[in-house]
Tab-separated table of C-alpha atoms in Angstrom:
chain	number	residue	atom	x	y	z
A	1	UNK	CA	-33.664	-13.406	19.380
A	2	UNK	CA	-30.288	-12.496	20.799
A	3	UNK	CA	-29.111	-9.675	23.019
A	4	UNK	CA	-27.717	-7.526	20.185
A	5	UNK	CA	-30.958	-7.747	18.289
A	6	UNK	CA	-33.032	-6.964	21.385
A	7	UNK	CA	-30.860	-3.985	22.337
A	8	UNK	CA	-31.003	-2.804	18.737
A	9	UNK	CA	-34.785	-2.915	18.691
A	10	UNK	CA	-35.010	-1.206	22.072
A	11	UNK	CA	-32.671	1.484	20.811
A	12	UNK	CA	-34.937	1.939	17.812
A	13	UNK	CA	-37.952	2.248	20.111
A	14	UNK	CA	-36.071	4.725	22.286
A	15	UNK	CA	-35.151	6.874	19.297
A	16	UNK	CA	-38.808	7.271	18.379
A	17	UNK	CA	-39.804	8.163	21.937
A	18	UNK	CA	-36.975	10.699	22.075
A	19	UNK	CA	-38.133	12.276	18.826
A	20	UNK	CA	-41.773	12.538	19.928
A	21	UNK	CA	-40.638	13.890	23.287
A	22	UNK	CA	-38.474	16.520	21.568
A	23	UNK	CA	-41.320	17.675	19.340
A	24	UNK	CA	-43.833	17.846	22.178
A	25	UNK	CA	-41.696	19.475	24.859
A	26	UNK	CA	-40.157	22.096	22.572
A	27	UNK	CA	-43.488	22.329	20.717
A	28	UNK	CA	-41.417	22.421	17.572
A	29	UNK	CA	-40.045	20.171	14.882
A	30	UNK	CA	-37.183	22.516	14.141
A	31	UNK	CA	-34.119	20.635	13.000
A	32	UNK	CA	-36.062	17.515	11.980
A	33	UNK	CA	-36.226	16.551	8.328
A	34	UNK	CA	-39.775	15.908	7.192
A	35	UNK	CA	-38.418	14.082	4.184
A	36	UNK	CA	-36.510	11.574	6.278
A	37	UNK	CA	-39.607	10.955	8.413
A	38	UNK	CA	-41.745	10.491	5.300
A	39	UNK	CA	-39.190	8.003	3.965
A	40	UNK	CA	-39.449	6.002	7.189
A	41	UNK	CA	-43.221	5.724	6.790
A	42	UNK	CA	-42.623	4.439	3.259
A	43	UNK	CA	-40.039	1.960	4.553
A	44	UNK	CA	-42.286	0.591	7.300
A	45	UNK	CA	-45.394	0.306	5.156
A	46	UNK	CA	-43.488	-1.430	2.343
A	47	UNK	CA	-41.752	-3.875	4.668
A	48	UNK	CA	-44.506	-4.621	7.151
A	49	UNK	CA	-47.090	-5.374	4.496
A	50	UNK	CA	-46.233	-8.937	5.541
A	51	UNK	CA	-48.391	-8.354	8.627
A	52	UNK	CA	-51.177	-9.544	6.338
A	53	UNK	CA	-49.653	-12.849	5.336
A	54	UNK	CA	-46.781	-13.830	7.634
A	55	UNK	CA	-47.061	-14.515	11.336
A	56	UNK	CA	-43.772	-14.464	13.237
A	57	UNK	CA	-44.453	-13.684	16.880
A	58	UNK	CA	-46.429	-11.425	19.163
A	59	UNK	CA	-43.282	-9.348	19.726
A	60	UNK	CA	-42.771	-8.956	16.005
A	61	UNK	CA	-46.430	-8.098	15.440
A	62	UNK	CA	-46.598	-5.346	18.039
A	63	UNK	CA	-43.261	-3.834	17.054
A	64	UNK	CA	-44.382	-3.564	13.442
A	65	UNK	CA	-47.683	-1.972	14.420
A	66	UNK	CA	-45.817	0.430	16.675
A	67	UNK	CA	-43.300	1.481	14.019
A	68	UNK	CA	-45.987	2.116	11.423
A	69	UNK	CA	-48.268	3.984	13.842
A	70	UNK	CA	-45.548	6.098	15.460
A	71	UNK	CA	-43.990	7.116	12.151
A	72	UNK	CA	-47.380	8.192	10.794
A	73	UNK	CA	-48.023	10.077	14.054
A	74	UNK	CA	-44.713	11.933	13.672
A	75	UNK	CA	-45.651	12.954	10.141
A	76	UNK	CA	-48.975	14.215	11.486
A	77	UNK	CA	-47.202	16.251	14.178
A	78	UNK	CA	-44.884	17.778	11.616
A	79	UNK	CA	-47.441	18.385	8.890
A	80	UNK	CA	-50.375	19.665	10.974
A	81	UNK	CA	-49.839	20.199	14.656
A	82	UNK	CA	-46.471	21.956	14.523
A	83	UNK	CA	-46.443	22.845	10.879
A	84	UNK	CA	-45.297	26.482	11.334
A	85	UNK	CA	-42.141	25.277	13.084
A	86	UNK	CA	-40.976	23.318	10.081
A	87	UNK	CA	-38.846	25.204	7.582
A	88	UNK	CA	-38.965	23.466	4.185
A	89	UNK	CA	-36.303	25.801	2.795
A	90	UNK	CA	-33.555	23.949	4.683
A	91	UNK	CA	-35.060	20.501	4.064
A	92	UNK	CA	-34.212	20.394	0.396
A	93	UNK	CA	-32.617	17.032	-0.262
A	94	UNK	CA	-34.017	15.508	-3.442
A	95	UNK	CA	-35.676	12.322	-2.176
A	96	UNK	CA	-36.206	11.069	-5.722
A	97	UNK	CA	-32.436	10.471	-5.821
A	98	UNK	CA	-32.961	7.966	-3.017
A	99	UNK	CA	-36.307	6.422	-3.978
A	100	UNK	CA	-35.355	5.999	-7.650
A	101	UNK	CA	-32.177	3.978	-7.114
A	102	UNK	CA	-33.865	1.960	-4.323
A	103	UNK	CA	-36.616	0.944	-6.775
A	104	UNK	CA	-34.142	0.042	-9.512
A	105	UNK	CA	-31.797	-1.866	-7.201
A	106	UNK	CA	-34.654	-3.839	-5.648
A	107	UNK	CA	-35.816	-4.890	-9.128
A	108	UNK	CA	-32.321	-6.155	-9.957
A	109	UNK	CA	-30.969	-7.513	-6.678
A	110	UNK	CA	-33.644	-9.475	-4.851
A	111	UNK	CA	-34.183	-13.011	-3.594
A	112	UNK	CA	-37.289	-13.643	-5.637
A	113	UNK	CA	-39.014	-11.659	-8.348
A	114	UNK	CA	-42.312	-11.375	-6.540
A	115	UNK	CA	-44.258	-8.272	-5.634
A	116	UNK	CA	-44.043	-8.470	-1.837
A	117	UNK	CA	-40.463	-9.703	-1.984
A	118	UNK	CA	-39.465	-6.720	-4.118
A	119	UNK	CA	-41.311	-4.398	-1.728
A	120	UNK	CA	-39.332	-5.903	1.146
A	121	UNK	CA	-36.050	-5.459	-0.739
A	122	UNK	CA	-36.998	-1.896	-1.703
A	123	UNK	CA	-37.675	-1.095	1.954
A	124	UNK	CA	-34.270	-2.445	2.962
A	125	UNK	CA	-32.439	-0.335	0.355
A	126	UNK	CA	-34.511	2.739	1.086
A	127	UNK	CA	-33.987	2.481	4.841
A	128	UNK	CA	-30.243	2.360	4.266
A	129	UNK	CA	-30.284	5.904	2.876
A	130	UNK	CA	-33.430	7.374	4.459
A	131	UNK	CA	-31.405	9.291	7.043
A	132	UNK	CA	-29.554	11.302	4.362
A	133	UNK	CA	-32.032	14.228	4.143
A	134	UNK	CA	-31.715	14.552	7.939
A	135	UNK	CA	-27.920	14.436	7.892
A	136	UNK	CA	-27.882	16.840	4.944
A	137	UNK	CA	-30.008	19.270	6.938
A	138	UNK	CA	-27.650	18.964	9.899
A	139	UNK	CA	-24.714	19.645	7.624
A	140	UNK	CA	-26.452	22.714	6.208
A	141	UNK	CA	-27.362	24.292	9.505
A	142	UNK	CA	-24.103	23.152	11.098
A	143	UNK	CA	-25.690	22.650	14.514
A	144	UNK	CA	-28.407	20.721	16.293
A	145	UNK	CA	-30.331	20.740	19.539
A	146	UNK	CA	-28.868	18.214	21.953
A	147	UNK	CA	-32.099	16.229	22.108
A	148	UNK	CA	-32.066	15.860	18.314
A	149	UNK	CA	-28.564	14.427	18.483
A	150	UNK	CA	-29.729	11.890	21.090
A	151	UNK	CA	-32.464	10.859	18.676
A	152	UNK	CA	-29.921	10.331	15.896
A	153	UNK	CA	-27.511	8.502	18.182
A	154	UNK	CA	-30.219	6.047	19.275
A	155	UNK	CA	-31.246	5.501	15.672
A	156	UNK	CA	-27.641	4.900	14.632
A	157	UNK	CA	-27.064	2.568	17.569
A	158	UNK	CA	-30.048	0.485	16.469
A	159	UNK	CA	-28.419	-0.100	13.101
A	160	UNK	CA	-24.961	-0.636	14.528
A	161	UNK	CA	-26.311	-3.285	16.944
A	162	UNK	CA	-27.829	-5.264	14.099
A	163	UNK	CA	-24.311	-6.000	12.829
A	164	UNK	CA	-23.128	-8.103	15.809
A	165	UNK	CA	-26.608	-9.652	15.697
A	166	UNK	CA	-25.932	-10.937	12.152
A	167	UNK	CA	-22.504	-12.210	13.123
A	168	UNK	CA	-24.048	-14.010	16.087
A	169	UNK	CA	-26.780	-15.526	13.930
A	170	UNK	CA	-24.234	-16.639	11.359
A	171	UNK	CA	-22.521	-18.770	13.981
A	172	UNK	CA	-25.507	-19.931	16.018
A	173	UNK	CA	-28.266	-20.295	13.403
A	174	UNK	CA	-26.174	-20.674	10.267
A	175	UNK	CA	-28.139	-18.011	8.376
A	176	UNK	CA	-26.885	-15.145	6.264
A	177	UNK	CA	-28.985	-12.469	4.619
A	178	UNK	CA	-26.633	-10.698	2.173
A	179	UNK	CA	-29.165	-8.030	1.160
A	180	UNK	CA	-29.886	-6.995	4.738
A	181	UNK	CA	-26.199	-7.118	5.667
A	182	UNK	CA	-24.862	-5.030	2.782
A	183	UNK	CA	-27.622	-2.434	3.190
A	184	UNK	CA	-27.121	-2.456	6.967
A	185	UNK	CA	-23.399	-1.846	6.649
A	186	UNK	CA	-24.012	1.075	4.294
A	187	UNK	CA	-26.624	2.491	6.645
A	188	UNK	CA	-24.367	2.239	9.682
A	189	UNK	CA	-21.504	3.763	7.697
A	190	UNK	CA	-23.543	6.889	7.050
A	191	UNK	CA	-23.610	7.566	10.793
A	192	UNK	CA	-19.855	7.427	11.329
A	193	UNK	CA	-19.242	11.160	10.879
A	194	UNK	CA	-22.177	11.960	13.110
A	195	UNK	CA	-21.029	9.526	15.800
A	196	UNK	CA	-17.593	11.086	15.795
A	197	UNK	CA	-18.994	14.533	16.595
A	198	UNK	CA	-21.550	13.054	19.013
A	199	UNK	CA	-18.902	11.273	21.078
A	200	UNK	CA	-16.298	14.038	21.001
A	201	UNK	CA	-18.709	16.931	21.614
A	202	UNK	CA	-22.226	16.126	22.832
A	203	UNK	CA	-21.202	13.439	25.315
A	204	UNK	CA	-18.532	15.814	26.647
A	205	UNK	CA	-21.265	18.306	27.441
A	206	UNK	CA	-20.740	20.577	24.476
A	207	UNK	CA	-23.242	21.694	21.879
A	208	UNK	CA	-23.404	19.812	18.595
A	209	UNK	CA	-21.642	22.154	16.197
A	210	UNK	CA	-19.854	21.345	13.006
A	211	UNK	CA	-16.624	23.143	12.176
A	212	UNK	CA	-17.307	26.059	9.817
B	1	UNK	CA	-24.593	-21.130	5.716
B	2	UNK	CA	-28.041	-20.898	4.260
B	3	UNK	CA	-28.376	-17.712	2.245
B	4	UNK	CA	-31.873	-17.188	3.415
B	5	UNK	CA	-33.531	-13.895	4.169
B	6	UNK	CA	-34.103	-13.480	7.885
B	7	UNK	CA	-37.598	-12.092	7.690
B	8	UNK	CA	-38.103	-12.235	11.436
B	9	UNK	CA	-36.064	-9.058	11.831
B	10	UNK	CA	-37.526	-5.580	11.945
């Protein structure tokens, strides 16, 4: 465990708390893509299936439980509690275009052709692109509530912080995980446009608005 | 470096 990794994980935790806070205080899930949230549940369940057969640490155990539980809770909030505030007509990204390629890629590029290993690889590829329905929705509406942009910034920061973490581990532990690194770079890259607007507008006190 | 998956990450 190094500082980058820890800050990354904390940023990930923060993003989830921000999202739940946004939904509960505004009593609305407006501006949040249900599809992206559903993809995250898929990602966590597929990856953390190893809770059943691999013990790493107490930290690791509780984080995994938290990510699965909180993502399911968010789906519940969106699907039942605040259902009327979700507008499916602007959340129209075709998730099969993400799930399909993630399945195919994980069957081809993996470390070992074993069921749980392929599930892990699938979850890595799927996570890399899971934010796309959310970003697509943002692009479509052209604006976002400030709190929603904080959620996305924390989520992007989590991924960005994993990169120095890998560099650090390369030098100190002599390990490289090409699958995680390539997928992680792609995932972080997807946030670049968003970060640009976030830093130049939201952090300057302006509303998040995309040029027409 | 060992090309090993770092499965201790989240």
